[in-house]
XYZ file of C-alpha atoms in Angstrom:
614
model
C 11.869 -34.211 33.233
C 10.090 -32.080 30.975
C 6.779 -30.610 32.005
C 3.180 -31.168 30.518
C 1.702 -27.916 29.519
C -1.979 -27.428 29.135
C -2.791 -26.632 25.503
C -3.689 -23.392 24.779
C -6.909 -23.070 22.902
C -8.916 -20.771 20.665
C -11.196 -17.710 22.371
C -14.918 -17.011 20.796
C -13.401 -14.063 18.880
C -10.566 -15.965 17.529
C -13.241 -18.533 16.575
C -15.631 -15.862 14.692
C -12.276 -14.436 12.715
C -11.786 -18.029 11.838
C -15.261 -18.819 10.890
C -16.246 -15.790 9.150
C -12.698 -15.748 6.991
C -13.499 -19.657 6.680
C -10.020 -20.632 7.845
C -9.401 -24.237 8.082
C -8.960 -25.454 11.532
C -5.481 -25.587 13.121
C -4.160 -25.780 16.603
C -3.027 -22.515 18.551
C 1.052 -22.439 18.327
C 0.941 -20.124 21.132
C 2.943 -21.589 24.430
C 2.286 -21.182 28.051
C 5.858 -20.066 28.585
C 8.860 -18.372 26.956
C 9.952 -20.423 24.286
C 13.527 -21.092 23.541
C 13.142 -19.298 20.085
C 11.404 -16.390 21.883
C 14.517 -16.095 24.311
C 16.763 -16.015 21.350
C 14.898 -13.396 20.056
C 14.268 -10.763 22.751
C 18.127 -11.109 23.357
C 18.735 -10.262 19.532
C 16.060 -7.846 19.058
C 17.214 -4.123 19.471
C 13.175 -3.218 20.013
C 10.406 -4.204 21.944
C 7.281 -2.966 21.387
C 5.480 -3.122 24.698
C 1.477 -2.412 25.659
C -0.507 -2.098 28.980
C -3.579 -1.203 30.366
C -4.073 2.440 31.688
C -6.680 3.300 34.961
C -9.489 3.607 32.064
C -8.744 0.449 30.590
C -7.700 2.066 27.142
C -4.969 0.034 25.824
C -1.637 1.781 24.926
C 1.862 0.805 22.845
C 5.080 1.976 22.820
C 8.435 1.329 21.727
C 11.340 0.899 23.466
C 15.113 0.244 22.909
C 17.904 0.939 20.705
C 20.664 -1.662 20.491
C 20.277 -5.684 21.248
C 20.525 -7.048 24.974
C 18.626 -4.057 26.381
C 15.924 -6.963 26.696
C 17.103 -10.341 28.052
C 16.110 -13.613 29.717
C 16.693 -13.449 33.677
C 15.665 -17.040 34.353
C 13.143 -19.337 33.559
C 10.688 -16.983 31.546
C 11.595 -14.255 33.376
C 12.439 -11.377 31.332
C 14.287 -8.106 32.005
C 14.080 -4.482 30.572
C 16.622 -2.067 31.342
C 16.496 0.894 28.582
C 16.032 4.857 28.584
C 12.643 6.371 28.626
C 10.513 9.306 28.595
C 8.313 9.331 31.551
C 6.654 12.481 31.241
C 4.796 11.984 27.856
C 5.066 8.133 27.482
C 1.401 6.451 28.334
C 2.768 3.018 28.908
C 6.025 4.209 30.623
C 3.790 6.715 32.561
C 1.086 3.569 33.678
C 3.678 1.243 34.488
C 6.586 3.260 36.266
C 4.840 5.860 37.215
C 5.976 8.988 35.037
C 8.031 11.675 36.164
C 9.649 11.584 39.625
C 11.670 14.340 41.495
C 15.343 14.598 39.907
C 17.512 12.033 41.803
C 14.796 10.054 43.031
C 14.130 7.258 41.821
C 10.697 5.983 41.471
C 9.845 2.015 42.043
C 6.997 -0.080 41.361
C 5.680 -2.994 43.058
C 2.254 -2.995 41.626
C 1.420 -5.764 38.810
C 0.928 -5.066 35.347
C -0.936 -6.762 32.868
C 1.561 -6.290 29.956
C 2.417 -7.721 26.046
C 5.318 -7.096 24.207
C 6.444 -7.723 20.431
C 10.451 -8.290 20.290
C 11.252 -7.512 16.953
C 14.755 -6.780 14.841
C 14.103 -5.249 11.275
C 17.119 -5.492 9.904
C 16.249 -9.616 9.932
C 12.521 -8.801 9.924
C 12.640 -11.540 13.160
C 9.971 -11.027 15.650
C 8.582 -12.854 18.696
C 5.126 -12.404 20.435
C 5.177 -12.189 24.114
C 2.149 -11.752 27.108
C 2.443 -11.487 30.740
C 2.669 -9.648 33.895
C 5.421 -6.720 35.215
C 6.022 -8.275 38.380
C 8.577 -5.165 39.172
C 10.032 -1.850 37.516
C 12.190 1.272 38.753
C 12.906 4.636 37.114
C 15.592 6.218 37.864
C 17.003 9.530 36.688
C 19.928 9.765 34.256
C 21.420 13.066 32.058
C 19.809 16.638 32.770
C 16.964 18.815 32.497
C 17.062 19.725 28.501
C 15.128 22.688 28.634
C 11.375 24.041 29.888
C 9.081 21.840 27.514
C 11.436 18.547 27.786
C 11.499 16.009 29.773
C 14.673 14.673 31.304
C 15.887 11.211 30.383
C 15.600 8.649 32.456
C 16.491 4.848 32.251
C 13.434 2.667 33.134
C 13.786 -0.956 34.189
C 11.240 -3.623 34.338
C 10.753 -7.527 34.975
C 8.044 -9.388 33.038
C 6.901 -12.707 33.632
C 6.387 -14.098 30.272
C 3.213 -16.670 30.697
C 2.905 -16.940 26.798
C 4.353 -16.693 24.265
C 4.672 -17.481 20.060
C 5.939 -18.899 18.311
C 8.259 -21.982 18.427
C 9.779 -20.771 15.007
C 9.895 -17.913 13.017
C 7.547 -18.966 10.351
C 5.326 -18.539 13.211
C 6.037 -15.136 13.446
C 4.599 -13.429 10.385
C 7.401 -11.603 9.276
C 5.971 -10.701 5.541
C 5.476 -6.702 5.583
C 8.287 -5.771 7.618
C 10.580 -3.555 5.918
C 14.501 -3.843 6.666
C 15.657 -1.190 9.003
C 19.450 -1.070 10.800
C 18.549 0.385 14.849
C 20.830 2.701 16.165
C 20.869 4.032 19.493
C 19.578 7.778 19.917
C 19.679 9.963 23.347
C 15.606 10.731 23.526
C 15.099 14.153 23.867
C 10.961 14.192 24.383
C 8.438 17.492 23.612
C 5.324 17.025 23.373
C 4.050 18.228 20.284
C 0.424 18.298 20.881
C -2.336 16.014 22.946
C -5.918 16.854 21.421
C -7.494 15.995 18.347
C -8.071 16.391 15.207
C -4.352 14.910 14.480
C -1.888 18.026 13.164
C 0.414 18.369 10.073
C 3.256 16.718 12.020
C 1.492 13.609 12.577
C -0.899 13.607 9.493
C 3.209 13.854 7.792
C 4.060 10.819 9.534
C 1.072 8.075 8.010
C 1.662 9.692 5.181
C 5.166 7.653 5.233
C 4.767 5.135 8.127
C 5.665 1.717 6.625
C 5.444 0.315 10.086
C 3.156 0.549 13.253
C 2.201 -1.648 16.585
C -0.897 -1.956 18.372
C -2.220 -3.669 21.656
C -5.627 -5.327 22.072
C -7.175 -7.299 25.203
C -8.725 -10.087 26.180
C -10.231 -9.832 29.297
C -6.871 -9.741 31.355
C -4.895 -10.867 28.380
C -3.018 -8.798 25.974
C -1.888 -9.077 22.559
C 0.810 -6.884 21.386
C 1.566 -6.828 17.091
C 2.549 -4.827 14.143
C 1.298 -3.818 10.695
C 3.541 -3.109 7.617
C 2.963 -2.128 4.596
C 4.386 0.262 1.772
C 3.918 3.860 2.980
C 0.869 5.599 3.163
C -0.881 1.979 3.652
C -2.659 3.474 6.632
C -5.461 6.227 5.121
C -7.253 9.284 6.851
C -10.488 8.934 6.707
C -12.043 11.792 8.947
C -9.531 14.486 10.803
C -11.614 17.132 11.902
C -13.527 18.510 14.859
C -16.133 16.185 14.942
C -13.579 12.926 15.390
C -10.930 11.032 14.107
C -11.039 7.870 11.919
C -8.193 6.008 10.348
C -8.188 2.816 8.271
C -6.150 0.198 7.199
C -5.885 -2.904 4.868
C -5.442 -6.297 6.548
C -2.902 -8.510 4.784
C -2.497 -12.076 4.229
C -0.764 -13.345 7.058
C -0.516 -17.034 9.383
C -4.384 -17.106 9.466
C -4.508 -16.959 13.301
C -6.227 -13.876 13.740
C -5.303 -13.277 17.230
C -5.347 -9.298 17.311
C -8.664 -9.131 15.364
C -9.643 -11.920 17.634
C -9.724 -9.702 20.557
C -11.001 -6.853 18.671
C -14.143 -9.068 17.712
C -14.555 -9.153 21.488
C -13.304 -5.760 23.072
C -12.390 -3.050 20.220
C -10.104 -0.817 22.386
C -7.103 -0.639 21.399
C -3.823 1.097 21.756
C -1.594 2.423 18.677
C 2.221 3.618 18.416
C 3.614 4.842 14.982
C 7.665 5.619 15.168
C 8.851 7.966 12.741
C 12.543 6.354 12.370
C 14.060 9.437 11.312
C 13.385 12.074 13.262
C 12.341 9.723 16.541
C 8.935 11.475 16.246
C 6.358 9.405 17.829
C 2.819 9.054 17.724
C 0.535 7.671 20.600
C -2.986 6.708 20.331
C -6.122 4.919 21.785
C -9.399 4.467 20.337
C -12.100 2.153 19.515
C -11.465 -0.356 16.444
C -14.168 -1.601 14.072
C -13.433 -4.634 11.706
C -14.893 -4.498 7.878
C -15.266 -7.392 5.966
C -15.963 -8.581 2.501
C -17.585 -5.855 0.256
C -17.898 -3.297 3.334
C -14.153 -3.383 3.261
C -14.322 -3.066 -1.112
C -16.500 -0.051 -0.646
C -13.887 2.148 1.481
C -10.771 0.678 0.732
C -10.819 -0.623 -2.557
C -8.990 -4.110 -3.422
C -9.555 -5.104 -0.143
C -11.514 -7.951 1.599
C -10.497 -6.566 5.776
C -9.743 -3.938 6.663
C -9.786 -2.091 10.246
C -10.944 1.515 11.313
C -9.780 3.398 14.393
C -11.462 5.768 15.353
C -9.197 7.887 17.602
C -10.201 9.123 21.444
C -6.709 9.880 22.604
C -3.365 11.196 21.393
C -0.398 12.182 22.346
C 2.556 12.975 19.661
C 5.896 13.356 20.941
C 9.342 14.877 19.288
C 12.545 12.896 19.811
C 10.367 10.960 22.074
C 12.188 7.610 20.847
C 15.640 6.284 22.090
C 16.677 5.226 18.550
C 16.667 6.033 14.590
C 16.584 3.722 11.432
C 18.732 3.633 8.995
C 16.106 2.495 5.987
C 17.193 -1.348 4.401
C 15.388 -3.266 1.758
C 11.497 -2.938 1.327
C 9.082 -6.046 1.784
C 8.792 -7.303 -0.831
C 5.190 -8.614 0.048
C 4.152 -5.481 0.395
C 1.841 -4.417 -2.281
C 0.994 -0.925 -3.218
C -1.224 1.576 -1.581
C -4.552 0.889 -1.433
C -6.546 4.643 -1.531
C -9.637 5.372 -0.025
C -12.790 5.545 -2.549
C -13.323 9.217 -2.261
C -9.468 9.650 -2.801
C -9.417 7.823 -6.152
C -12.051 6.197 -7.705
C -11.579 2.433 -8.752
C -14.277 0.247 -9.716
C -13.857 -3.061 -7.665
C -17.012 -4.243 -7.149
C -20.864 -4.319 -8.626
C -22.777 -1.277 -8.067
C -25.872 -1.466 -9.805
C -27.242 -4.504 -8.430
C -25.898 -7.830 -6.857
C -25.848 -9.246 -10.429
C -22.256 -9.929 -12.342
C -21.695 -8.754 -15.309
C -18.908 -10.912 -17.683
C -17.191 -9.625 -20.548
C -16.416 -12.222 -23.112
C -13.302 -12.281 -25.329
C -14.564 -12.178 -28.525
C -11.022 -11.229 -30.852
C -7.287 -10.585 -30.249
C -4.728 -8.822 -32.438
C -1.237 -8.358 -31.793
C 0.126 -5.326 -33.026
C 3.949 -6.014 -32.394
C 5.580 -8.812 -30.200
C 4.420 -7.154 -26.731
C 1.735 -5.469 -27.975
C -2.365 -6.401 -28.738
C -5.905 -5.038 -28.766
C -8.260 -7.375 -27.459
C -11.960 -6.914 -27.871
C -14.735 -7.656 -25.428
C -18.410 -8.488 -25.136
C -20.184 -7.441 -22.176
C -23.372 -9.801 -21.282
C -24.971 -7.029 -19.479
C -24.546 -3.688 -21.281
C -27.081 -2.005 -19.249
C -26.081 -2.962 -15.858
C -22.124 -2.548 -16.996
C -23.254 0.805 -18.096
C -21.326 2.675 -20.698
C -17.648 4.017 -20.730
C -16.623 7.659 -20.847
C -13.435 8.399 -23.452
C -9.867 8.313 -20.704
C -11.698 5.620 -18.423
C -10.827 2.284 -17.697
C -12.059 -0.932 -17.243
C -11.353 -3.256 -14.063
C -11.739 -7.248 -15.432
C -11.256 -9.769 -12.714
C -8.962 -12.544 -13.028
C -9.121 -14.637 -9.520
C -11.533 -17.473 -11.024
C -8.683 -17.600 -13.614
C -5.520 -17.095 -12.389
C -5.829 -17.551 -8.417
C -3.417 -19.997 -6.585
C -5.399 -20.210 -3.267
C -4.134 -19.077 0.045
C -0.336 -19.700 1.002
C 1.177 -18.374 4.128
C 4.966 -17.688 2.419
C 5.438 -17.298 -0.921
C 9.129 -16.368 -1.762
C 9.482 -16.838 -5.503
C 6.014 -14.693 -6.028
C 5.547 -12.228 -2.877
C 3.002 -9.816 -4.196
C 0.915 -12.562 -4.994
C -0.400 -13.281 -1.761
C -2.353 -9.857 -1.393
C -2.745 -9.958 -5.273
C -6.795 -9.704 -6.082
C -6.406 -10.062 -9.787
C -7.942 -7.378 -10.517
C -6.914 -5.269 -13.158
C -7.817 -2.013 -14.895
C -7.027 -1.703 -18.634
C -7.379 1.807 -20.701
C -10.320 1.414 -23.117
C -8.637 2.143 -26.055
C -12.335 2.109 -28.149
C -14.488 5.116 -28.731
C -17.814 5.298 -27.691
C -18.586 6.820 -31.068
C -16.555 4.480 -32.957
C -17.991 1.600 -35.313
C -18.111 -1.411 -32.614
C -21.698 -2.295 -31.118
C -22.779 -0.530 -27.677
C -21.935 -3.956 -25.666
C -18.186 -4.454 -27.284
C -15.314 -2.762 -25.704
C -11.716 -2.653 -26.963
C -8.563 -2.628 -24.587
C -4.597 -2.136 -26.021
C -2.165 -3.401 -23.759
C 1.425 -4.440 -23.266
C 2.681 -8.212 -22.242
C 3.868 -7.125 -18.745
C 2.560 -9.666 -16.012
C 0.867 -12.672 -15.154
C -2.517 -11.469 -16.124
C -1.527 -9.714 -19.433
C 0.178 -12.596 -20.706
C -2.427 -14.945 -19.859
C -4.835 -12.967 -22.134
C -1.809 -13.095 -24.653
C -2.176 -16.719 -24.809
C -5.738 -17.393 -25.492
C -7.262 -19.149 -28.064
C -10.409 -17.289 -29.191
C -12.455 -20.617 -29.488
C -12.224 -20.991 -25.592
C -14.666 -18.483 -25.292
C -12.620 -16.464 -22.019
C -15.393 -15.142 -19.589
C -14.036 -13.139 -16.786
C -16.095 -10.591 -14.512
C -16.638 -7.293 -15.194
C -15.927 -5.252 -12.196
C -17.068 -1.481 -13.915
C -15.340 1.376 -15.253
C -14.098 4.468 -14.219
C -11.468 7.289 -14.368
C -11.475 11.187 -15.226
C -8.856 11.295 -17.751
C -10.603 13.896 -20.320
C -9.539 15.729 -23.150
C -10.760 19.096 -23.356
C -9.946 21.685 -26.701
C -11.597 24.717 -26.342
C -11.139 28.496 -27.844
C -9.830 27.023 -30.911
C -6.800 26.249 -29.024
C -4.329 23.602 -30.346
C -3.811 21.159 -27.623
C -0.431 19.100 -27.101
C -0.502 15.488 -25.464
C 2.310 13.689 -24.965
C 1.866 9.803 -25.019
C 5.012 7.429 -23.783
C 4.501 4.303 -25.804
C 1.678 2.668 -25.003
C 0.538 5.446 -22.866
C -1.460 6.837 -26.528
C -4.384 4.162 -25.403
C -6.808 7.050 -24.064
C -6.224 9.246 -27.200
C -6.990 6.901 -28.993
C -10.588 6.664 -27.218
C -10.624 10.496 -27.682
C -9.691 10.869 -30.988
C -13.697 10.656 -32.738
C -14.330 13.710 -30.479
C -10.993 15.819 -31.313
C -10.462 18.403 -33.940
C -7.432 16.661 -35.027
C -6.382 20.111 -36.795
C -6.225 21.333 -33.574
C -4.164 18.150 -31.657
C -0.919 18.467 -31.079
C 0.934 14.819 -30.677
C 4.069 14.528 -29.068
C 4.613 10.131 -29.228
C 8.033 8.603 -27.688
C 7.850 5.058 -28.735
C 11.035 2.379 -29.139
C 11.377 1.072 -32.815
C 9.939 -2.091 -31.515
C 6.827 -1.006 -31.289
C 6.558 1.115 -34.428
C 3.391 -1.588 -35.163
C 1.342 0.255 -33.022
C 2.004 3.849 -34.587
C 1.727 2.066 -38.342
C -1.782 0.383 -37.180
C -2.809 4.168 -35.150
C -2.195 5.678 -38.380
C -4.047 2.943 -40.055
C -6.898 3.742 -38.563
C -6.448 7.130 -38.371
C -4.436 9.119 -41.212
C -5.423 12.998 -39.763
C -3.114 12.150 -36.864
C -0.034 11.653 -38.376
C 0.364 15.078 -39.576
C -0.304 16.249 -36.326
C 2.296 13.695 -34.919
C 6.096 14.035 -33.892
C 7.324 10.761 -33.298
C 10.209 10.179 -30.961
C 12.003 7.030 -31.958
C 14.400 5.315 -29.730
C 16.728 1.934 -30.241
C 16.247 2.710 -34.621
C 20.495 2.545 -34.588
C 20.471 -1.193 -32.663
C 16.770 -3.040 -33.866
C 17.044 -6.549 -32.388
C 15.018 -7.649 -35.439
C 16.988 -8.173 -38.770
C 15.498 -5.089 -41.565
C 13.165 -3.647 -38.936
C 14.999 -0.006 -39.663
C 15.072 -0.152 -42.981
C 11.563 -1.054 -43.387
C 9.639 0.896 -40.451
C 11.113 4.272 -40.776
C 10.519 5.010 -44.067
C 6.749 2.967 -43.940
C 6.191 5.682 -40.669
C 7.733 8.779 -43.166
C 5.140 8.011 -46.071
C 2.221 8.699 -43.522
C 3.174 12.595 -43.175
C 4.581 11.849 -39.595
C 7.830 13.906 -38.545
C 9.842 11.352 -37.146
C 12.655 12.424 -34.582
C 15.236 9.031 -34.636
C 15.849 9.611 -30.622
C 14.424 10.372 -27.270
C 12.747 13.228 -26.097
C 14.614 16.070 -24.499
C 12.988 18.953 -22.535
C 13.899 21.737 -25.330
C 11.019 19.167 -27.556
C 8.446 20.337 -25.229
C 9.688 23.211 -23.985
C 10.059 25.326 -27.186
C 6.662 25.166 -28.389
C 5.151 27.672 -29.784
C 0.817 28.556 -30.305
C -0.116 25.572 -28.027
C -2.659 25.458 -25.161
C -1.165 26.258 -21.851
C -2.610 23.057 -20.783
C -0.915 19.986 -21.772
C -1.929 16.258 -21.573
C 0.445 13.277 -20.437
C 0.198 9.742 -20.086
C 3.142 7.785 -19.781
C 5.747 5.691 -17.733
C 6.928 7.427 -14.525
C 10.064 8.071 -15.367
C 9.048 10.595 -18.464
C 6.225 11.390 -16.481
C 8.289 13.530 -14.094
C 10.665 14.266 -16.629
C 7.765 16.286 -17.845
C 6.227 17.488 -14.797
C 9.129 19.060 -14.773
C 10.385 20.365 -18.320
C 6.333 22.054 -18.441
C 6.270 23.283 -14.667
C 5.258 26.714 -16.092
C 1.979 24.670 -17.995
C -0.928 23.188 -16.551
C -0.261 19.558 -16.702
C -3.239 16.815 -16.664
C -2.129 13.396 -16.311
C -2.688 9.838 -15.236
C 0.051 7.218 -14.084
C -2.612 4.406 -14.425
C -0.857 2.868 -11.167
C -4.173 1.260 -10.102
């Protein structure tokens, strides 16, 4: 007969995460035993992620394995570990087993361990919670001495009684920012690389790529052992130096459970391990967490509403510390983009002034070509919006508008779930120009969701959406009477444009690669301002196969009449590169692919650009 199991409820911390998120009310999924589904998957995972205690009570990770069945259920939740190691430079390893023990000796342990563990396989982005006790482990030695500062291998077994576990499924299971990865099995060869903060360039190399990282948090007696994914580079520096450590990262949308920041609400130790899959690099550390919230979190880590800080007491990074590599699989594709720190790029993304919001109102729409329109703006507030500099942006928000409310999965729009609706548009309007102080202009391309919902409004409705500030440092200098080139990728001419009442447009230089589809937008630039053109050459692709019937016939010779020298193909480096009398300074904006094309064709020029990936 099946047993009864006690239900396992919600702690106080688990409860304030739930209350100060305002998550509705569910039941805890987590059982008091190992489920079938979590038996299934430490059999099928080739890691385990795996966290303890040390004799200071700092919590540690690490990661062990290399091939599936290294982990596997012994009986009824009983589970056993039998996998290399490094026990000299290892924290958990080292707290659980012991460390290193005479060669050909093996070393046992009958003392209990608090433990948690994370099974996990990336190539199926499957993963299964576990917490318990290490009721018995054994190291014993296996391969040789590899040298003065390494460690010998050694094969390190364990039994865990499992005593929970989650989830009964894998929806469960969170498996949203986990990138694919193929394990392979790798003879660990440990060094340690260095032990003391600040962090070094080895390991400040490694979040600078890290898509993927676990971390252990407590309970009381209880441990909690998870991971954090995210495109890489989603973890950010924030201090490195000799007076401490501090790291940060963005908090996704996940199951709305909350169980790691649960225990961090009540004891903010916690242990970290970030793999490098390549080299088998690994870093260890402990520290002391602190969860932001709300506009705290806006304020560091723009575009986000949670974040968490560690700041870092221990370390310990370790070279070919790991017993496997990764061959690299698919990306999430929840995983949205890299959120920087404020003082590494500056994006409006919240009210600074005062607590008041300011709106901007759509007030007129034009479209220039099929994918292409300038939309003007009212601000209510044109003192507390405060004015715009020529090259910066705007940041409207779109959530009241556009937002679907929260949804644990969402396969057929990932990058919605994490999506703010926030966006930052190019003021394409001069602040010199003939439009009143509070009006604003922005030209933009149909690309998205939020685009093409301001490509479908009907001025009558009056379209209201909050004005978040603006920003940027893209600025056009001419000095010495030099003549200065800038090179403009379609719609990538928008801060020119706001520019262009300041320029000497005798001494402008425009280099403009644009497909014959949008030859509207040069026709209405020249429109409005006929010096340009006979400082322009125009790069026209697609003129030999227009998808609209008489567009070549009738755009290149309306473009010719302005004065323009129009080049009927793409750019090619020799364009650029065979300039004569120009500034030694040149000015992009455009799509990344020319972008680097560029970068490259002028690496002998000082180049000033802006991808506009906010």
């Amino acid at each position: 007969m099946a047993s009864i199991c006690e239900r396992i409820g919600w702690h106080e911390g688990e409860d304030e995460m739930h209350s100060k998120l305002r998550v509705p009310y569910q039941d805890n999924p987590t059982s008091p035993f190992l489920t079938p589904y979590g038996a299934r998957s430490v059999s099928n995972s080739p890691l385990l992620a795996l966290g303890t205690l040390d004799e200071a009570g700092r919590p540690w990770t690490t990661l062990l394995g290399g091939e599936a069945g290294f982990a596997r259920p012994l009986g009824q939740s009983i589970v056993g570990i039998r996998t290399l190691v490094d026990p000299a430079y290892d924290p958990v390893v080292r707290t659980l087993l012991g460390g290193t023990h005479e060669e050909n000796v093996p070393g046992q342990s009958s003392q209990h361990h608090a433990v948690s563990a994370l099974s996990i396989d990336p190539a199926t982005r499957s993963r299964c919670k576990l917490a318990g006790t290490m009721v018995a482990g054994a190291l014993d030695q296996v391969g040789t001495n590899l040298g003065d500062t390494q460690a010998p291998s050694k094969e390190g077994q364990m039994v865990i009684k499992v005593e929970q576990s989650l989830g009964l499924n894998p929806t469960s299971n969170c498996p949203k920012y986990i990138s694919k990865k193929q394990i392979i099995p790798s003879l660990p060869e440990p060094a340690l690389g260095f032990d003391t903060l600040p962090l070094r360039a080895e390991a400040i190399e490694l979040l600078a790529k890290v898509d993927l990282f676990f971390l252990t948090s407590s309970y009381g007696k209880s441990l909690s052992t998870n991971n954090r994914g995210g495109s890489p580079g989603f973890i950010r520096i924030m201090q490195n130096n000799d007076s401490g450590t501090t790291l940060i990262y963005p908090e996704y949308s996940g199951n709305q459970l909350y169980q790691t920041l649960g225990n961090l609400c009540v004891s903010p130790k916690a242990g970290f391990v970030v793999p490098d899959f390549d080299t088998g690099d690994v870093l260890y550390m402990s520290g002391t967490t602190e969860i932001v919230v709300g506009k705290d979190a806006a304020a560091i880590l723009p575009r986000s509403n949670l974040a968490v800080k560690l700041h870092v007491e221990k370390v310990f990074f370790v070279r070919k510390g790991l017993a496997f590599r990764a061959q690299a699989g698919q990306p999430s594709p929840y995983n949205p983009p890299v959120r920087f720190l404020v003082t590494e790029r500056a994006e409006p993304d919240a009210q600074t002034a005062n607590a008041s919001v300011v709106y901007a109102k759509l007030i007129q729409k034009e479209l220039l070509t099929e994918s292409i329109g300038r939309f003007r703006f009212s601000v209510t507030d044109a003192e507390d919006a405060g004015r715009w500099k020529p090259g910066q942006y705007v940041a409207l928000a779109f959530e009241e508008e556009l937002g679907a409310g929260y949804s644990h999965m969402r396969d057929d729009d990932p990058l919605s779930l994490n999506d703010d609706l926030v966006r930052t548009f190019t003021v394409s309007s001069s602040v010199r120009g003939n439009l009143p102080e509070d009006e604003f202009e922005i030209t933009i391309r149909n690309v998205g969701k939020v685009t093409g919902f301001l490509f479908r409004q009907n001025i009558q409705a009056a379209l209201e959406v909050p004005l978040k500030g603006f920003a940027g440092a893209f600025t056009i200098k001419q000095v010495n009477g030099e003549v200065v080139p800038f090179v403009a990728g379609g719609i990538g001419i928008t801060p020119l444009l706001a520019h262009l009442p300041d320029l000497d447009l005798g001494r402008t230089r425009l280099f403009w690669t644009i497909n014959v589809r949008d030859t509207g937008l040069v026709v209405d630039t020249f429109d409005r301002f006929p010096e340009l053109a006979t400082s322009t050459i125009l790069y026209v692709s697609g003129a030999a196969h227009a998808t609209v019937r008489g567009q070549e016939s009738q755009t290149m010779p309306s473009l010719e009449g302005y004065g323009v020298q129009v080049v009927p193909r793409r750019m090619v480096a020799s364009d650029v590169q065979e300039q004569r009398g120009l500034s030694t300074t040149w000015y992009i904006c455009a799509g990344s692919t020319l972008r680097q094309a560029l970068l490259l064709w002028l690496s002998d020029k000082n180049t000033v650009y802006e991808d506009f990936n906010y």
